[in-house]
PDB file of C-alpha atoms in Angstrom:
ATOM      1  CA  UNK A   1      -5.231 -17.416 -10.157  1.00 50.00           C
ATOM      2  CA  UNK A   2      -7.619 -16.221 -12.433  1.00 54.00           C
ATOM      3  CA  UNK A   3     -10.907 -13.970 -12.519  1.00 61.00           C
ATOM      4  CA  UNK A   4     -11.377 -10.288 -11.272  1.00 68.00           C
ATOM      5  CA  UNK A   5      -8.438  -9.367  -9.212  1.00 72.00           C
ATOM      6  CA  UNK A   6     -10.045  -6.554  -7.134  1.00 82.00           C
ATOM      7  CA  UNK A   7     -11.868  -9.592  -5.582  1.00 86.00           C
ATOM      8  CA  UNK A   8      -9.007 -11.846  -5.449  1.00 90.00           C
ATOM      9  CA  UNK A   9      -7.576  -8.867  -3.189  1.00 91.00           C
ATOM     10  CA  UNK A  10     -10.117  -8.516  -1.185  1.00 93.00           C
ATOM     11  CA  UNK A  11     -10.857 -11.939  -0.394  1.00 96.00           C
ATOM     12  CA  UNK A  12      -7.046 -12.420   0.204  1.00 96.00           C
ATOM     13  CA  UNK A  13      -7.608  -9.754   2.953  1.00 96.00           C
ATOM     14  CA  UNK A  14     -10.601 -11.479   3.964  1.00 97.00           C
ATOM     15  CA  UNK A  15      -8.016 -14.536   4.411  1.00 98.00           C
ATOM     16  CA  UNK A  16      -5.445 -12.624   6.734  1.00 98.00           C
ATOM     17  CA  UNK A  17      -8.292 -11.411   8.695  1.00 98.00           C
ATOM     18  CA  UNK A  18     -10.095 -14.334   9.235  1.00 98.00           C
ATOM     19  CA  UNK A  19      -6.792 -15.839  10.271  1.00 98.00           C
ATOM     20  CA  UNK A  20      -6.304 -13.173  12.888  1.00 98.00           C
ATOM     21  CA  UNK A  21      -9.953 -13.933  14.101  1.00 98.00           C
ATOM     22  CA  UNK A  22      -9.685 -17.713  15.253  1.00 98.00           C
ATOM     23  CA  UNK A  23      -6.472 -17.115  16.646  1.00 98.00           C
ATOM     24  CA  UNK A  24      -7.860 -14.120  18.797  1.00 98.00           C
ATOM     25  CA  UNK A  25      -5.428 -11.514  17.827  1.00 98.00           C
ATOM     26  CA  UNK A  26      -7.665  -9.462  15.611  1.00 98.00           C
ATOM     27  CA  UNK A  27      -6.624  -5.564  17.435  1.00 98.00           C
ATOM     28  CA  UNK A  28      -4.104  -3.008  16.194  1.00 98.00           C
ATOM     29  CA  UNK A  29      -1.188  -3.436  16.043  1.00 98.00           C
ATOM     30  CA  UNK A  30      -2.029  -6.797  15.041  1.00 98.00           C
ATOM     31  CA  UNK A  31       1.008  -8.955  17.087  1.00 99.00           C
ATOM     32  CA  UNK A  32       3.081 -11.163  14.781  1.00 98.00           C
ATOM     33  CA  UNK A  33       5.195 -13.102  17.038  1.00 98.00           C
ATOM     34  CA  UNK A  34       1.833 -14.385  18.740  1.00 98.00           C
ATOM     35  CA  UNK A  35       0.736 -15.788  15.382  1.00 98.00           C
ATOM     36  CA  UNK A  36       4.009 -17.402  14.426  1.00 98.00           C
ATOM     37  CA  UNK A  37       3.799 -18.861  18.436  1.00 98.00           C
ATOM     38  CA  UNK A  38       0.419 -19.923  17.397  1.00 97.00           C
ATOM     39  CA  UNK A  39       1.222 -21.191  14.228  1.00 97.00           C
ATOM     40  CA  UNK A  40       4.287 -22.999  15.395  1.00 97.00           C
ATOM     41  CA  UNK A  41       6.801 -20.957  12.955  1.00 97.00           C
ATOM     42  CA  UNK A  42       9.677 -19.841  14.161  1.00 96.00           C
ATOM     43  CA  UNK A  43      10.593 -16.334  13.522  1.00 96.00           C
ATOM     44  CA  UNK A  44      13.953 -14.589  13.488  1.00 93.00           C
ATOM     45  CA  UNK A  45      16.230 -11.711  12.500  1.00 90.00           C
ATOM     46  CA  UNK A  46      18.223 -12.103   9.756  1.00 82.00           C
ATOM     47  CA  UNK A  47      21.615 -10.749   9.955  1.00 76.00           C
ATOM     48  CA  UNK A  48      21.934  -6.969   9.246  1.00 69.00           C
ATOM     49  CA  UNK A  49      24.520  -7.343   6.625  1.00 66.00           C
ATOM     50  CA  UNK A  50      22.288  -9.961   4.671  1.00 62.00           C
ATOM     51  CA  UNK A  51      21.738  -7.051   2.301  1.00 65.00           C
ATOM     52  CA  UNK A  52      18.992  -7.793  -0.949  1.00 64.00           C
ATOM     53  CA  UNK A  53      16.819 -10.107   0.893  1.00 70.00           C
ATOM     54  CA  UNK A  54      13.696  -8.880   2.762  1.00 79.00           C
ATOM     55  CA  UNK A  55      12.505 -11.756   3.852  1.00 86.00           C
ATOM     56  CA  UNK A  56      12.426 -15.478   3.856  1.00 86.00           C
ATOM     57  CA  UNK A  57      10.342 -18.115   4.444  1.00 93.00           C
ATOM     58  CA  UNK A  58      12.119 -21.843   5.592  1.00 93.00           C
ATOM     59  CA  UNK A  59      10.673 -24.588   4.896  1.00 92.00           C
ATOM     60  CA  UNK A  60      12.089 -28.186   6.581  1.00 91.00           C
ATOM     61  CA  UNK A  61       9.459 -31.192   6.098  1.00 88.00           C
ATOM     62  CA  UNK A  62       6.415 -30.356   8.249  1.00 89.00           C
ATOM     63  CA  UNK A  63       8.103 -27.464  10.187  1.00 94.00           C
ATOM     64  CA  UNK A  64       8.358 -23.854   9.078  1.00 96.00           C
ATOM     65  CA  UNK A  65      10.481 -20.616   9.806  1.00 96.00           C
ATOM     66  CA  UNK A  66      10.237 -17.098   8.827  1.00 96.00           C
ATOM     67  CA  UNK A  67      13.415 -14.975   8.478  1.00 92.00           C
ATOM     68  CA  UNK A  68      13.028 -11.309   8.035  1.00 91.00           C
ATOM     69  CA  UNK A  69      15.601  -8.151   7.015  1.00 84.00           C
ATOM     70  CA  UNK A  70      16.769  -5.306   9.823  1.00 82.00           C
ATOM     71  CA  UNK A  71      19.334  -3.814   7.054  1.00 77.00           C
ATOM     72  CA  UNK A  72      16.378  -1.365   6.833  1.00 78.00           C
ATOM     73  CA  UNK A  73      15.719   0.825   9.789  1.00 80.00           C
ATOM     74  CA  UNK A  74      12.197   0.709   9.320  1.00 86.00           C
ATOM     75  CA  UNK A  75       9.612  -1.518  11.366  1.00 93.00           C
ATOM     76  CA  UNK A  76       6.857  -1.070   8.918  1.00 93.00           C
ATOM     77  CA  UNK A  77       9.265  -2.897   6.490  1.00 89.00           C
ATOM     78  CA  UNK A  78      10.091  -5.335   8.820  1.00 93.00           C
ATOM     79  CA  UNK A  79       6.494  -5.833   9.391  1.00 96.00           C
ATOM     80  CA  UNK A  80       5.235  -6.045   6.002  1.00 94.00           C
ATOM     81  CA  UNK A  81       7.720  -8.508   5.070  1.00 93.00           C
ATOM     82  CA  UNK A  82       7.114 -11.126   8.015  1.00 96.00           C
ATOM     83  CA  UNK A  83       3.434 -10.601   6.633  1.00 96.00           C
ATOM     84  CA  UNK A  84       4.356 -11.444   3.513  1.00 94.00           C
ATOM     85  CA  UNK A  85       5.947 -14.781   4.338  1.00 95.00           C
ATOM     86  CA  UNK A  86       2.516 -15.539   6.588  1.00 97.00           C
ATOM     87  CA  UNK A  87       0.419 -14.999   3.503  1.00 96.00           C
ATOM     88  CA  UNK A  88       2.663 -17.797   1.769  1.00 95.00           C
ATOM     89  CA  UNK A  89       2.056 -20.122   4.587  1.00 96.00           C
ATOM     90  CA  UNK A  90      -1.653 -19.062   5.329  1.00 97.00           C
ATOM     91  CA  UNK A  91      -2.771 -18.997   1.373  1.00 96.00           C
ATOM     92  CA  UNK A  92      -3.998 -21.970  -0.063  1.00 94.00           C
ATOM     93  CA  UNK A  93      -1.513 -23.583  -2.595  1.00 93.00           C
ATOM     94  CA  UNK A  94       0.885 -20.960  -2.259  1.00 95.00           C
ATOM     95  CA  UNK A  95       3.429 -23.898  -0.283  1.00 90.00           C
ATOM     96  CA  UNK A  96       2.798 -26.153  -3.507  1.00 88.00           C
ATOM     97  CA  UNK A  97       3.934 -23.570  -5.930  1.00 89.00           C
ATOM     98  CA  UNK A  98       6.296 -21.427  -4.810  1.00 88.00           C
ATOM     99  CA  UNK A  99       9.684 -22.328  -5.269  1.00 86.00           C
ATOM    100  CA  UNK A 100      12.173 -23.455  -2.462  1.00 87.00           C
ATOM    101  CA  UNK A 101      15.954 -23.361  -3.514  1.00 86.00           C
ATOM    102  CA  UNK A 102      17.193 -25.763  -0.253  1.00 87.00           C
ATOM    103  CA  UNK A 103      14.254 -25.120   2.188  1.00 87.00           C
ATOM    104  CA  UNK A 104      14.631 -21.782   1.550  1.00 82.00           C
ATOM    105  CA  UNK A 105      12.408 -19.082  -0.338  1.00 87.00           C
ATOM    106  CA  UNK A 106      13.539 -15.912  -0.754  1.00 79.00           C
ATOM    107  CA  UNK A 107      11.618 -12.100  -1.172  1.00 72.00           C
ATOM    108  CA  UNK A 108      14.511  -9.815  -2.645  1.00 68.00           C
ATOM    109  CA  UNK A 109      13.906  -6.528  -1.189  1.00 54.00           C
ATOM    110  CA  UNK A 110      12.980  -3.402  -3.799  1.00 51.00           C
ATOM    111  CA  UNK A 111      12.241  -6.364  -6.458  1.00 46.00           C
ATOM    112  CA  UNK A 112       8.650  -6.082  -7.949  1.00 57.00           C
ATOM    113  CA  UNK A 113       8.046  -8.910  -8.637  1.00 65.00           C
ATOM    114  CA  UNK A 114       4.980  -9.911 -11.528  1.00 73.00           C
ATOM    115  CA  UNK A 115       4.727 -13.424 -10.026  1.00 83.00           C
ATOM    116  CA  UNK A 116       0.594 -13.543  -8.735  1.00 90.00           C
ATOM    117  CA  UNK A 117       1.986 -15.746  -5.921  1.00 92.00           C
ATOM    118  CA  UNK A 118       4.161 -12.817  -4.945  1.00 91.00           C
ATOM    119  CA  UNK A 119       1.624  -9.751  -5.220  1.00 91.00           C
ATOM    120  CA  UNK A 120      -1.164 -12.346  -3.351  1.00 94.00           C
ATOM    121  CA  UNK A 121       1.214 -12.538  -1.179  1.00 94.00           C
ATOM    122  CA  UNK A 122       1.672  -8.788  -1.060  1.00 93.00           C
ATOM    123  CA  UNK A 123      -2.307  -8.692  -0.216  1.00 95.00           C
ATOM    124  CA  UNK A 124      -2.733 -10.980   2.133  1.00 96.00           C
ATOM    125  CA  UNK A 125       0.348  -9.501   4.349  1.00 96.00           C
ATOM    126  CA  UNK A 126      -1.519  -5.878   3.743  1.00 96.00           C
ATOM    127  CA  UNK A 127      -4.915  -7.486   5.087  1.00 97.00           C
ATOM    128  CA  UNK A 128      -3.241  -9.172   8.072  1.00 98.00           C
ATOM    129  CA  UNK A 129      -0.980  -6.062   9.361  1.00 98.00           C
ATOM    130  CA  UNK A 130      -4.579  -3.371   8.651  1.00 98.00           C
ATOM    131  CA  UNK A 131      -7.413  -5.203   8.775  1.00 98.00           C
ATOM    132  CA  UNK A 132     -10.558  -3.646   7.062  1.00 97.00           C
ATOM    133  CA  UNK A 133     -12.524  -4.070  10.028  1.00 98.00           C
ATOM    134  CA  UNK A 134      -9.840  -2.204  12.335  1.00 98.00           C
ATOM    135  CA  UNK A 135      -8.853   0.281   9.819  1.00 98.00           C
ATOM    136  CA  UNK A 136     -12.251   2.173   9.425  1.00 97.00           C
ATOM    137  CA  UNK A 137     -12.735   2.987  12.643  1.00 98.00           C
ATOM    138  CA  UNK A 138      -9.116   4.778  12.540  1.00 98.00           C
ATOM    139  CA  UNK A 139      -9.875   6.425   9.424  1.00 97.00           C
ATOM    140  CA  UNK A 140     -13.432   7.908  10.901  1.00 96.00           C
ATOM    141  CA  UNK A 141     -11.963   9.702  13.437  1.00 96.00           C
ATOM    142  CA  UNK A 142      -8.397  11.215  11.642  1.00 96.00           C
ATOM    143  CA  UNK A 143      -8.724  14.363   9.221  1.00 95.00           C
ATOM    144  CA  UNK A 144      -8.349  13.186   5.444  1.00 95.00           C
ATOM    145  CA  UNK A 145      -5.200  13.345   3.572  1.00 97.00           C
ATOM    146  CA  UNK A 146      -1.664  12.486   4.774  1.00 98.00           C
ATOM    147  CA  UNK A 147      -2.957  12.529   8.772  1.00 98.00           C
ATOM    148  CA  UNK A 148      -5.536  10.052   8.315  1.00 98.00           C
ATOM    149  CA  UNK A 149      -2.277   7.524   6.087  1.00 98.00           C
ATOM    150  CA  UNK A 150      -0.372   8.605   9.534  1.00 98.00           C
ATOM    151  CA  UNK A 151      -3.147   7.242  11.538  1.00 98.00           C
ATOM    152  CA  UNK A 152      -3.114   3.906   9.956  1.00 99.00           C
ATOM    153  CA  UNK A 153       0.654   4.048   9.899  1.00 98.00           C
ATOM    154  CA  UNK A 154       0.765   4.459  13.884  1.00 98.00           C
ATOM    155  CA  UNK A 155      -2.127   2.286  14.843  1.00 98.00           C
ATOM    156  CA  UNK A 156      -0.990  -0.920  12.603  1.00 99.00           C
ATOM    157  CA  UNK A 157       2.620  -0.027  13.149  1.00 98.00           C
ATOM    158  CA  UNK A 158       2.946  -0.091   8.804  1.00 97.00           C
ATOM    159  CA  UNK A 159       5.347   1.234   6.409  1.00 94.00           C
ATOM    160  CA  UNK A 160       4.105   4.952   5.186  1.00 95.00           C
ATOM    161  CA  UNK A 161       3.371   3.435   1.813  1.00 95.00           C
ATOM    162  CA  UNK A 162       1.234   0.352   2.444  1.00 95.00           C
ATOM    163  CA  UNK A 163      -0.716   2.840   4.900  1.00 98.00           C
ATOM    164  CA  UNK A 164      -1.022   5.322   1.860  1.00 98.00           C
ATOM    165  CA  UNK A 165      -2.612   2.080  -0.169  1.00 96.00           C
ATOM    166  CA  UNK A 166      -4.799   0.615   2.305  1.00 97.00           C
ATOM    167  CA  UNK A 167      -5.534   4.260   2.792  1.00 98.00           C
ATOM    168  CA  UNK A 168      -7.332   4.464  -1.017  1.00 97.00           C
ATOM    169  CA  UNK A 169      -8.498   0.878  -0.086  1.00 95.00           C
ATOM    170  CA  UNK A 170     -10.867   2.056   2.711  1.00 96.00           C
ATOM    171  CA  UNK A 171     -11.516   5.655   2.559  1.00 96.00           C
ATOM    172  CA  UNK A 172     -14.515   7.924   1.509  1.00 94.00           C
ATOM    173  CA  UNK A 173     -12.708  10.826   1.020  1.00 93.00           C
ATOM    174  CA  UNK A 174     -12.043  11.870  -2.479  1.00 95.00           C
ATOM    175  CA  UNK A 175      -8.563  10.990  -2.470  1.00 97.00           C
ATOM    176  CA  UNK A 176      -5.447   9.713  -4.610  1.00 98.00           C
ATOM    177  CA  UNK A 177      -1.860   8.932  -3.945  1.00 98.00           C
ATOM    178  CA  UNK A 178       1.504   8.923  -6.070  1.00 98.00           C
ATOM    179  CA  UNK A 179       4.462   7.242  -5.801  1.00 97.00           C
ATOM    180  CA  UNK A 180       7.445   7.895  -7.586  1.00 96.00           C
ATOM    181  CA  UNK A 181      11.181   7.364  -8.301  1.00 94.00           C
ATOM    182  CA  UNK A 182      13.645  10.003 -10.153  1.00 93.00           C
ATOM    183  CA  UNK A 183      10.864  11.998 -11.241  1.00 95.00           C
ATOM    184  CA  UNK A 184       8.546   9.790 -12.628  1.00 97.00           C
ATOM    185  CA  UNK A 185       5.393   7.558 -11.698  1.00 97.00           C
ATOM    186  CA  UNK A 186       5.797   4.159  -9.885  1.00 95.00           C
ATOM    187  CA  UNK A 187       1.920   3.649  -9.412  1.00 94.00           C
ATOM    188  CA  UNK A 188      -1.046   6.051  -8.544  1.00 96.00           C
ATOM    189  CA  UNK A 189      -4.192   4.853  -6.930  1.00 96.00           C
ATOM    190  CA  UNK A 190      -7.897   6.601  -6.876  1.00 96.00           C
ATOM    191  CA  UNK A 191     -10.474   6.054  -4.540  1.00 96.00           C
ATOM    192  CA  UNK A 192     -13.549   5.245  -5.577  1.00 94.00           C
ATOM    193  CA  UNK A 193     -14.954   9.074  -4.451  1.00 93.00           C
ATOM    194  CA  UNK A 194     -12.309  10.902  -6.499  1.00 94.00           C
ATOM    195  CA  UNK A 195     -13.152   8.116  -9.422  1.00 93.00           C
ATOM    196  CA  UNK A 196     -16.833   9.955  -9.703  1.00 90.00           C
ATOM    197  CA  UNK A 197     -14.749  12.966 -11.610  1.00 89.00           C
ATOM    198  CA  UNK A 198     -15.801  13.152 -14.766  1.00 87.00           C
ATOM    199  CA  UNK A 199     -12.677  13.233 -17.637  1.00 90.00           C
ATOM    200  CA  UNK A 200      -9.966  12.234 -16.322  1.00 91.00           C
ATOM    201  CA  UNK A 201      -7.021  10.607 -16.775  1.00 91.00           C
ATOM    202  CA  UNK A 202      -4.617   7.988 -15.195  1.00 89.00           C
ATOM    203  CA  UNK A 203      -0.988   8.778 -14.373  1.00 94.00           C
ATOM    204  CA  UNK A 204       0.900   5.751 -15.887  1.00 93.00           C
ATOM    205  CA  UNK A 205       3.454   3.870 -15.129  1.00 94.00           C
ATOM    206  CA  UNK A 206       6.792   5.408 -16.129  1.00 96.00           C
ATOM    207  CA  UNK A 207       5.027   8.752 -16.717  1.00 97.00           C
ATOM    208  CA  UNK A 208       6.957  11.965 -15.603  1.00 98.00           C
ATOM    209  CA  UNK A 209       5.438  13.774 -12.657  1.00 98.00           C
ATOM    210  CA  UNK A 210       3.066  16.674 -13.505  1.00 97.00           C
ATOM    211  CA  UNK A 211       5.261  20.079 -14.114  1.00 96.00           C
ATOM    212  CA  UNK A 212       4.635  22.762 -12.038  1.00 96.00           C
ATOM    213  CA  UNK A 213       3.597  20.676  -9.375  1.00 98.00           C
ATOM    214  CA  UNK A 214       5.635  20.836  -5.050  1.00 98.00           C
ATOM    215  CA  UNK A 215       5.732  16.681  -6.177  1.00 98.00           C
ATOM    216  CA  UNK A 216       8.196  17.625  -9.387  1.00 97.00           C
ATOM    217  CA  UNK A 217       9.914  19.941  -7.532  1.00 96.00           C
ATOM    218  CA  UNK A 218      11.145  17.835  -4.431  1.00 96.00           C
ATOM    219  CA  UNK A 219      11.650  15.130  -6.913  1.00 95.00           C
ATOM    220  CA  UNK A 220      14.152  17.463  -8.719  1.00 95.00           C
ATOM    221  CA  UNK A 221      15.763  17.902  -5.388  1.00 93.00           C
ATOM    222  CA  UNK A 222      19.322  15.830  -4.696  1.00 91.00           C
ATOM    223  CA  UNK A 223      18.402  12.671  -2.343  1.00 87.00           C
ATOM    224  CA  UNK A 224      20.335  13.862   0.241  1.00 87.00           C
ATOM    225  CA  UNK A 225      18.697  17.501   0.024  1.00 89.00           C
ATOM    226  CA  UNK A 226      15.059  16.070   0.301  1.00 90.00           C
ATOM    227  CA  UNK A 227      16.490  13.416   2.806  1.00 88.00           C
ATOM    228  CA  UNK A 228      12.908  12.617   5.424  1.00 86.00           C
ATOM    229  CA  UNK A 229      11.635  16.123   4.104  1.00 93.00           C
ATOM    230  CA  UNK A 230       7.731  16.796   3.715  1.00 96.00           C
ATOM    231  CA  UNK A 231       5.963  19.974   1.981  1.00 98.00           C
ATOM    232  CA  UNK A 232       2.127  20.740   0.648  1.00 98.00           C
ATOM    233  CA  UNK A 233       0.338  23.119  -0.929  1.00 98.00           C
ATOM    234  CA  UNK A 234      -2.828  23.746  -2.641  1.00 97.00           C
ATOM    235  CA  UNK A 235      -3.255  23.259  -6.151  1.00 96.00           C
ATOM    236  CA  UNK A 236      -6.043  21.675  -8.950  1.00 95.00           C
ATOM    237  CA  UNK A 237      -7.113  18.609  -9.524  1.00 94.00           C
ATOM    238  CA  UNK A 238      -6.487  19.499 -13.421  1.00 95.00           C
ATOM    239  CA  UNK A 239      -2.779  19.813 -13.172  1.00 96.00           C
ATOM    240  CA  UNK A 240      -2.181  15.841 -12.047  1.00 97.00           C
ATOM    241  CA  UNK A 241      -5.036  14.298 -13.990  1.00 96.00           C
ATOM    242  CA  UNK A 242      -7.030  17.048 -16.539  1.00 93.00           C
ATOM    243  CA  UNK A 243     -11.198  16.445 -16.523  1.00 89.00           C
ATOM    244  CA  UNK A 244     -13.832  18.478 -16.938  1.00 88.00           C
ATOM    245  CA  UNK A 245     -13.809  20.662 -13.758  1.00 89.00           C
ATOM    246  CA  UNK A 246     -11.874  22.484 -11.990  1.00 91.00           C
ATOM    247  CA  UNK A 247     -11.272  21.308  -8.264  1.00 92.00           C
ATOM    248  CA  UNK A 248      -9.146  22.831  -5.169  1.00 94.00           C
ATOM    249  CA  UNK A 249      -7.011  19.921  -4.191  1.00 96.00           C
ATOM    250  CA  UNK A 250      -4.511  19.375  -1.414  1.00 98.00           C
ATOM    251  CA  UNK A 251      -1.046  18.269  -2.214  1.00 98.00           C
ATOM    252  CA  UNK A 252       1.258  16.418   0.369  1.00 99.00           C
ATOM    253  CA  UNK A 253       4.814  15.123  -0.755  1.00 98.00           C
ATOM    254  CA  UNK A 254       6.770  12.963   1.803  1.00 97.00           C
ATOM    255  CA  UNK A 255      10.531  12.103   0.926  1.00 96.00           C
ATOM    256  CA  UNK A 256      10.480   7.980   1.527  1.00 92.00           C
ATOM    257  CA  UNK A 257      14.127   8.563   1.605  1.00 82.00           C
ATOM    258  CA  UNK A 258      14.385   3.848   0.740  1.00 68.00           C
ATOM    259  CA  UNK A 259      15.090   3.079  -2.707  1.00 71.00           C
ATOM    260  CA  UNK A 260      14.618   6.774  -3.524  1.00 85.00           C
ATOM    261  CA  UNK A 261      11.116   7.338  -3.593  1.00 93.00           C
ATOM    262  CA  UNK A 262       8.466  10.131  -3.009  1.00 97.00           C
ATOM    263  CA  UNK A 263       5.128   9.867  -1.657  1.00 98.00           C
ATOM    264  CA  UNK A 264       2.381  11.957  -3.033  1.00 99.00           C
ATOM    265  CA  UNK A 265      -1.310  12.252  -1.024  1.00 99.00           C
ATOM    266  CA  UNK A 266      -3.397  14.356  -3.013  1.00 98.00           C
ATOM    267  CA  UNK A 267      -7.347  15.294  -1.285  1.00 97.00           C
ATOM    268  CA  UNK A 268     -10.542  17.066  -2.445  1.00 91.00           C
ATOM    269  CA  UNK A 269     -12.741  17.742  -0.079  1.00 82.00           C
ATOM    270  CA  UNK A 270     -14.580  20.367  -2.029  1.00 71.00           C
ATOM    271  CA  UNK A 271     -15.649  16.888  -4.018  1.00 74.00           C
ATOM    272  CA  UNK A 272     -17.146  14.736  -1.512  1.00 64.00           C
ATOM    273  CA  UNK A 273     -19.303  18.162  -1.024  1.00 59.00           C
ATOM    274  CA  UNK A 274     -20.771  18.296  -4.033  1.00 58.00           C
ATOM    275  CA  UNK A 275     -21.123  14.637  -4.787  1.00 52.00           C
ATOM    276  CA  UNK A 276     -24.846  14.485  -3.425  1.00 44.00           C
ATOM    277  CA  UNK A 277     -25.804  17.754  -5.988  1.00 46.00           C
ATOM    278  CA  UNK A 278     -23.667  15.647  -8.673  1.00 49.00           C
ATOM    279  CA  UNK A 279     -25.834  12.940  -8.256  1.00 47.00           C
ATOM    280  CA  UNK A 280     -28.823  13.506  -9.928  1.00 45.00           C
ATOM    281  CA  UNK A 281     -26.669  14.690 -12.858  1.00 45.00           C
ATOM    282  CA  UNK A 282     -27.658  12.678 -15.924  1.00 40.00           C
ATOM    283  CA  UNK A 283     -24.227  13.155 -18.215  1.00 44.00           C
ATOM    284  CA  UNK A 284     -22.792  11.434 -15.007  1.00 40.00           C
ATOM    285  CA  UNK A 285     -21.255   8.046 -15.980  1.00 41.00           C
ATOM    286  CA  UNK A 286     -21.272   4.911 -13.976  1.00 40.00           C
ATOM    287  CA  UNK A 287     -18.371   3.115 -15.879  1.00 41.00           C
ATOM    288  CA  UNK A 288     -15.211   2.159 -13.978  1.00 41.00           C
ATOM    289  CA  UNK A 289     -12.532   3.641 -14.546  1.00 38.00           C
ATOM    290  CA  UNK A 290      -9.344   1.851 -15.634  1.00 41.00           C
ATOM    291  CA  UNK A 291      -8.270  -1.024 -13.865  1.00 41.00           C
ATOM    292  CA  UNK A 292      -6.029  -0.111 -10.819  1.00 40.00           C
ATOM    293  CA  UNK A 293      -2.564  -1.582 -11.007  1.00 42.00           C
ATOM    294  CA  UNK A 294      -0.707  -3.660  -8.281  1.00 47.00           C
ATOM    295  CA  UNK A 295       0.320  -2.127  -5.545  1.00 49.00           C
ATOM    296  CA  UNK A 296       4.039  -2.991  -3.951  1.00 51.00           C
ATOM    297  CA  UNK A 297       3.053  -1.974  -0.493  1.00 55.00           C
ATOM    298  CA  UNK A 298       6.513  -1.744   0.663  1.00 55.00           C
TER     299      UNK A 298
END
């Protein structure tokens, strides 16, 4: 469980897709009820009123089931979480470890959960719904920003976030995304183009959205006012993270509308322009940046 965990993520997604591979089902949207057939794990609905659970994985000697929440009316949810359950079947000691309270393991649903068995299995069920491989081609042909997290989310059939994520994963645009609740940061991911800019800073955890910004506003809104609503605008790079430079960025908010949350998609294209004269800059620094946080891609 230990040792660099951007590699333990991506060889957790190696996992899922290698699983998809010998059992022939590696094409978008990857199709979960053949695996389980495959797999010989029986997969059901849970009852719509089972409220707090989003998914559980049965376990009765040698034979396994998954159960997965519809209280949610969102398939990319649904999705995720059967996923999830797969990576604790499919992930090597994850059936030794994780506990089972009568044959039955539960995921509570809007729980972030610290446990590493949780968040690998988080990774694995992010890798087996978008595979790398299947993802890139997607993202080559979709316009950056929010279209190109709506092309992932409509070709793998994902929630809006874990596109968003998998999004910063695989990209090459200069990109970043927020998510937050009430006003104020969940997590905030960088890919590795937007990384390049020189002086910046992370939004943390628990931070309050930058003011000023369409994000703070709509988060300001009433729930019920911002209900499925989406807005952007162009603004600077400098007002969500400071630096050195001054870039033209676009902003794209998407009311989540479940467990209160807004998404944020910011993109710099101006940046991947000038990244080839920025090059051969010799102030430019080749030190990572901070350590990304887990992502919940729920």
């Amino acid at each position: 469980m230990n040792g660099d965990p951007d590699l333990k993520q991506k060889q957790l997604m190696r996992r899922a897709e290698l699983v998809l591979q010998e059992h022939g089902l590696l094409t978008l949207p990857v199709d979960l009820d053949a695996l389980a057939q495959a797999a010989g794990i029986h997969l059901r609905e849970m009852d719509r009123k089972a409220e707090g659970v989003s998914g559980m994985l049965l376990r009765y000697g040698d034979q396994f089931g998954i159960m997965y929440a519809t209280h949610i009316d969102n398939e990319g949810f649904e999705r995720f979480s059967i996923g999830h359950e797969f990576g604790h079947y499919f992930v090597e000691g994850h059936l030794d470890h994780i506990p089972f309270d009568g044959g039955v393991h539960r995921l509570r649903a809007g729980f972030i959960s610290y446990d590493p068995y949780e968040r690998e299995a988080d990774y694995f069920s992010a890798g087996l719904l978008m595979p790398s491989s299947l993802i890139r081609p997607v993202l080559r042909r979709a316009q950056e920003g929010l279209p190109s997290v709506e092309a992932i989310r409509c070709a793998a059939k994902a929630s809006l976030t874990a596109s968003a994520i998998r999004y910063i994963d695989e990209t090459d645009d200069a990109a970043a995304i927020v998510v937050s609740r009430q006003g104020q940061v969940d997590y905030c991911f960088k890919s590795e183009s937007l990384k390049q800019l020189k002086g910046q800073s992370w939004l943390r955890k628990g931070a309050a959205l930058p003011a000023g910004t369409l994000t703070a506003s709509m988060a300001a809104r009433p729930a019920t006012e911002r209900r499925g609503r989406r807005d952007e605008t162009e603004t600077d790079i400098l007002d969500w993270f400071g630096g050195d430079r001054a870039v033209r960025v676009v902003e794209q908010v998407v009311d989540l509308g479940c467990y209160d949350r807004v998404l944020t998609v910011l993109s710099c294209a101006q940046l991947v322009d000038d990244t080839y004269r920025d090059e051969d800059d010799s102030d430019e620094s080749d030190e990572a940046m901070e350590a990304r946080w887990t992502p919940r891609f729920r």
